Amino acid sequence: MDHQDCRDKAKRHCEKAIMIRHIVLFRARRSEDVEAIRTGLERLKEIPAAARLEVALNGRQDAWSNEIDVVVYGEFADAGALESYKAHPLYDEAVRLVRPLRDLRFAADFETQAD
């Protein structure tokens, strides 16, 4: 492979689309509310702005930390898609359902290259 081939390969790598990954972690106030939180968050899957959205119970495989009960994982084409998701009426509905049942909510968003 010559130098030009390396530059072309690097350029194609840099031209890959950037996407946003959105991860939100929830802890229930009471253990009996975990399923209601999961069910309330499942409504988020109906919002079309996400390229991918998963809602799952924490598998509790980590030996150091098991405080989290429910995880939301989303992939968005760009910041505009994430904003549309958060502006959707079903998002507000999920917040109204879940907020009184949880005592912790941590969120993280990061950009990464699309697969």
Coordinates of N, CA and C in Angstrom, one line a residue:
M1 N 0.9 -1.2 0.0 CA 0.0 0.0 0.0 C 0.9 1.2 0.0
D2 N 0.7 2.1 -0.9 CA 1.5 3.3 -1.0 C 0.9 4.4 -0.1
H3 N 1.6 5.6 0.0 CA 1.1 6.7 0.8 C -0.2 7.2 0.4
Q4 N -0.4 7.3 -0.9 CA -1.7 7.8 -1.4 C -2.9 6.9 -1.0
D5 N -2.7 5.6 -1.0 CA -3.7 4.6 -0.6 C -4.0 4.9 0.9
C6 N -3.0 5.1 1.7 CA -3.2 5.4 3.2 C -4.0 6.7 3.4
R7 N -3.6 7.7 2.6 CA -4.4 9.0 2.7 C -5.8 8.8 2.3
D8 N -6.1 8.1 1.2 CA -7.4 7.8 0.8 C -8.2 7.1 1.8
K9 N -7.6 6.0 2.4 CA -8.3 5.3 3.4 C -8.6 6.1 4.6
A10 N -7.7 6.9 5.1 CA -7.9 7.8 6.2 C -9.0 8.8 5.9
K11 N -9.0 9.3 4.7 CA -10.1 10.3 4.3 C -11.5 9.7 4.4
R12 N -11.6 8.4 3.8 CA -12.9 7.7 3.9 C -13.3 7.5 5.3
H13 N -12.3 7.2 6.2 CA -12.6 6.9 7.6 C -13.2 8.2 8.3
C14 N -12.5 9.3 7.9 CA -13.0 10.6 8.5 C -14.3 11.1 8.0
E15 N -14.7 10.6 6.8 CA -15.9 11.1 6.2 C -17.1 10.3 6.7
K16 N -16.9 9.3 7.5 CA -18.1 8.5 8.1 C -19.0 9.5 8.8
A17 N -20.2 9.2 8.8 CA -21.2 10.0 9.5 C -21.0 9.9 11.0
I18 N -21.3 11.0 11.7 CA -21.2 11.1 13.1 C -22.6 10.9 13.6
M19 N -22.8 10.2 14.7 CA -24.1 10.0 15.3 C -24.0 10.3 16.8
I20 N -25.1 10.4 17.5 CA -25.1 10.7 18.9 C -25.7 9.4 19.6
R21 N -25.0 9.0 20.6 CA -25.5 7.9 21.5 C -25.9 8.6 22.8
H22 N -27.1 8.2 23.2 CA -27.8 8.8 24.4 C -28.1 7.7 25.4
I23 N -27.5 7.8 26.6 CA -27.6 6.7 27.6 C -28.2 7.4 28.9
V24 N -29.3 6.8 29.4 CA -29.9 7.4 30.6 C -30.1 6.2 31.6
L25 N -29.7 6.4 32.8 CA -29.7 5.4 33.9 C -30.7 5.9 35.0
F26 N -31.6 5.0 35.4 CA -32.6 5.3 36.4 C -32.5 4.4 37.6
R27 N -32.8 4.9 38.8 CA -32.9 4.1 40.0 C -34.3 4.4 40.6
A28 N -35.0 3.4 40.9 CA -36.4 3.5 41.5 C -36.3 3.9 42.9
R29 N -37.3 4.7 43.4 CA -37.4 5.1 44.8 C -37.6 3.8 45.6
R30 N -38.5 3.0 45.1 CA -38.9 1.7 45.7 C -38.8 0.6 44.7
S31 N -38.3 -0.6 45.2 CA -38.1 -1.7 44.3 C -39.3 -2.1 43.6
E32 N -40.5 -1.9 44.2 CA -41.7 -2.3 43.5 C -42.1 -1.4 42.4
D33 N -41.4 -0.3 42.2 CA -41.7 0.6 41.1 C -40.8 0.4 39.8
V34 N -39.9 -0.5 39.9 CA -39.0 -0.7 38.8 C -39.7 -1.1 37.5
E35 N -40.7 -2.0 37.6 CA -41.4 -2.4 36.4 C -42.2 -1.2 35.8
A36 N -42.8 -0.4 36.7 CA -43.6 0.7 36.2 C -42.7 1.7 35.5
I37 N -41.5 1.9 36.0 CA -40.5 2.8 35.3 C -40.2 2.2 34.0
R38 N -39.9 1.0 33.9 CA -39.6 0.4 32.6 C -40.7 0.5 31.6
T39 N -41.9 0.2 32.1 CA -43.1 0.3 31.2 C -43.3 1.8 30.8
G40 N -43.2 2.7 31.7 CA -43.3 4.2 31.3 C -42.3 4.6 30.2
L41 N -41.1 4.1 30.4 CA -40.0 4.4 29.4 C -40.2 3.7 28.1
E42 N -40.8 2.6 28.1 CA -41.1 1.9 26.8 C -41.8 2.7 25.8
R43 N -42.6 3.7 26.3 CA -43.3 4.6 25.4 C -42.4 5.4 24.5
L44 N -41.2 5.6 25.0 CA -40.2 6.4 24.2 C -39.9 5.7 22.9
K45 N -40.1 4.4 22.8 CA -39.8 3.7 21.5 C -40.7 4.1 20.4
E46 N -41.8 4.7 20.7 CA -42.8 5.1 19.7 C -42.4 6.4 19.1
I47 N -41.4 7.1 19.6 CA -40.9 8.4 19.0 C -40.0 8.1 17.8
P48 N -40.4 8.6 16.6 CA -39.7 8.2 15.4 C -38.3 8.9 15.3
A49 N -37.9 9.8 16.1 CA -36.6 10.5 15.9 C -35.4 9.7 16.2
A50 N -35.6 8.6 16.9 CA -34.4 7.7 17.3 C -34.2 6.7 16.2
A51 N -32.9 6.6 15.8 CA -32.6 5.5 14.8 C -32.6 4.1 15.5
R52 N -32.4 4.1 16.8 CA -32.4 2.9 17.7 C -32.7 3.4 19.1
L53 N -33.6 2.6 19.8 CA -33.9 3.0 21.2 C -34.2 1.7 21.9
E54 N -33.5 1.5 23.0 CA -33.7 0.3 23.8 C -34.0 0.7 25.3
V55 N -34.9 0.0 25.9 CA -35.2 0.2 27.3 C -35.0 -1.2 28.0
A56 N -34.2 -1.3 29.0 CA -33.9 -2.6 29.6 C -33.7 -2.5 31.1
L57 N -34.0 -3.6 31.8 CA -33.7 -3.6 33.2 C -32.2 -3.9 33.3
N58 N -31.5 -3.3 34.3 CA -30.1 -3.6 34.6 C -29.9 -5.1 34.8
G59 N -29.0 -5.7 34.1 CA -28.7 -7.1 34.3 C -27.9 -7.4 35.6
R60 N -27.4 -6.3 36.2 CA -26.7 -6.4 37.5 C -25.5 -7.4 37.4
Q61 N -24.7 -7.2 36.4 CA -23.6 -8.1 36.2 C -22.3 -7.5 36.8
D62 N -22.3 -6.2 37.2 CA -21.2 -5.5 37.7 C -21.0 -5.8 39.2
A63 N -19.9 -6.3 39.6 CA -19.6 -6.6 41.0 C -19.4 -5.4 41.9
W64 N -19.2 -4.2 41.3 CA -18.9 -3.0 42.1 C -20.1 -2.1 42.3
S65 N -21.0 -2.1 41.3 CA -22.1 -1.1 41.4 C -23.4 -1.7 40.8
N66 N -24.4 -1.8 41.6 CA -25.7 -2.3 41.1 C -26.8 -1.3 41.5
E67 N -26.6 0.0 41.6 CA -27.6 0.9 42.0 C -28.6 1.2 40.9
I68 N -28.3 1.0 39.7 CA -29.1 1.3 38.6 C -30.1 0.2 38.3
D69 N -31.4 0.6 38.1 CA -32.5 -0.3 37.8 C -32.9 -0.5 36.4
V70 N -32.9 0.7 35.7 CA -33.4 0.7 34.3 C -32.4 1.5 33.4
V71 N -32.2 1.1 32.2 CA -31.3 1.8 31.3 C -32.1 2.1 30.0
V72 N -31.9 3.3 29.5 CA -32.4 3.7 28.2 C -31.1 4.0 27.3
Y73 N -31.1 3.3 26.2 CA -30.0 3.5 25.2 C -30.6 3.9 23.9
G74 N -30.1 5.1 23.4 CA -30.6 5.5 22.1 C -29.5 5.9 21.1
E75 N -29.8 5.8 19.8 CA -28.9 6.3 18.8 C -29.6 7.3 17.9
F76 N -29.0 8.4 17.7 CA -29.6 9.5 16.9 C -28.7 10.0 15.8
A77 N -29.3 10.3 14.7 CA -28.5 10.7 13.5 C -27.7 12.0 13.8
D78 N -28.2 12.9 14.6 CA -27.5 14.1 14.9 C -28.2 14.8 16.1
A79 N -27.7 16.0 16.4 CA -28.2 16.7 17.6 C -29.7 17.1 17.3
G80 N -30.0 17.4 16.1 CA -31.4 17.8 15.8 C -32.3 16.6 16.0
A81 N -31.9 15.4 15.7 CA -32.8 14.3 15.9 C -33.0 14.1 17.4
L82 N -31.9 14.2 18.2 CA -32.0 14.1 19.7 C -33.0 15.2 20.2
E83 N -32.8 16.4 19.7 CA -33.7 17.5 20.2 C -35.2 17.2 19.8
S84 N -35.4 16.7 18.6 CA -36.8 16.3 18.2 C -37.4 15.2 19.1
Y85 N -36.6 14.3 19.5 CA -36.9 13.2 20.4 C -37.4 13.8 21.7
K86 N -36.6 14.7 22.3 CA -36.9 15.3 23.6 C -38.1 16.3 23.5
A87 N -38.4 16.8 22.3 CA -39.5 17.7 22.2 C -40.8 17.0 21.9
H88 N -40.8 15.7 21.7 CA -42.0 14.9 21.3 C -42.9 14.8 22.5
P89 N -44.2 14.9 22.3 CA -45.2 14.8 23.4 C -45.1 13.4 24.2
L90 N -44.7 12.4 23.6 CA -44.5 11.1 24.3 C -43.3 11.1 25.2
Y91 N -42.3 12.0 24.9 CA -41.2 12.1 25.8 C -41.7 12.8 27.1
D92 N -42.5 13.9 27.0 CA -43.1 14.5 28.1 C -44.0 13.6 28.9
E93 N -44.7 12.8 28.2 CA -45.6 11.8 28.9 C -44.8 10.8 29.8
A94 N -43.7 10.3 29.2 CA -42.8 9.4 29.9 C -42.2 10.0 31.1
V95 N -41.8 11.3 31.0 CA -41.2 12.0 32.1 C -42.3 12.1 33.2
R96 N -43.5 12.5 32.9 CA -44.6 12.6 33.9 C -44.8 11.3 34.6
L97 N -44.7 10.2 33.9 CA -45.0 8.9 34.5 C -43.8 8.4 35.4
V98 N -42.6 8.7 34.9 CA -41.4 8.1 35.6 C -40.9 9.0 36.7
R99 N -40.9 10.3 36.5 CA -40.2 11.2 37.5 C -40.6 10.9 38.9
P100 N -41.9 10.7 39.2 CA -42.3 10.5 40.6 C -41.8 9.2 41.2
L101 N -41.5 8.3 40.3 CA -41.1 6.9 40.8 C -39.6 6.7 40.9
R102 N -38.8 7.6 40.4 CA -37.3 7.4 40.5 C -36.7 8.4 41.4
D103 N -35.5 8.0 42.0 CA -34.8 9.0 42.8 C -33.5 9.4 42.2
L104 N -33.0 8.6 41.2 CA -31.8 9.0 40.4 C -32.1 8.9 38.9
R105 N -31.5 9.9 38.2 CA -31.4 9.8 36.8 C -30.1 10.4 36.3
F106 N -29.3 9.6 35.6 CA -28.1 10.1 35.1 C -28.2 10.0 33.6
A107 N -27.7 11.0 32.8 CA -27.7 10.9 31.4 C -26.4 11.3 30.8
A108 N -26.0 10.7 29.7 CA -24.8 11.0 29.0 C -25.1 10.9 27.5
D109 N -24.5 11.9 26.8 CA -24.6 11.9 25.3 C -23.2 12.0 24.8
F110 N -22.9 11.3 23.7 CA -21.6 11.4 23.1 C -21.7 11.2 21.6
E111 N -20.8 11.8 20.9 CA -20.8 11.7 19.4 C -19.8 10.5 19.1
T112 N -20.2 9.8 18.1 CA -19.3 8.7 17.7 C -19.6 8.4 16.2
Q113 N -18.7 7.7 15.5 CA -18.9 7.4 14.1 C -20.0 6.4 14.0
A114 N -20.9 6.6 13.0 CA -21.9 5.6 12.7 C -21.3 4.4 12.2
D115 N -21.9 3.3 12.5 CA -21.4 1.9 12.1 C -21.6 1.8 10.6

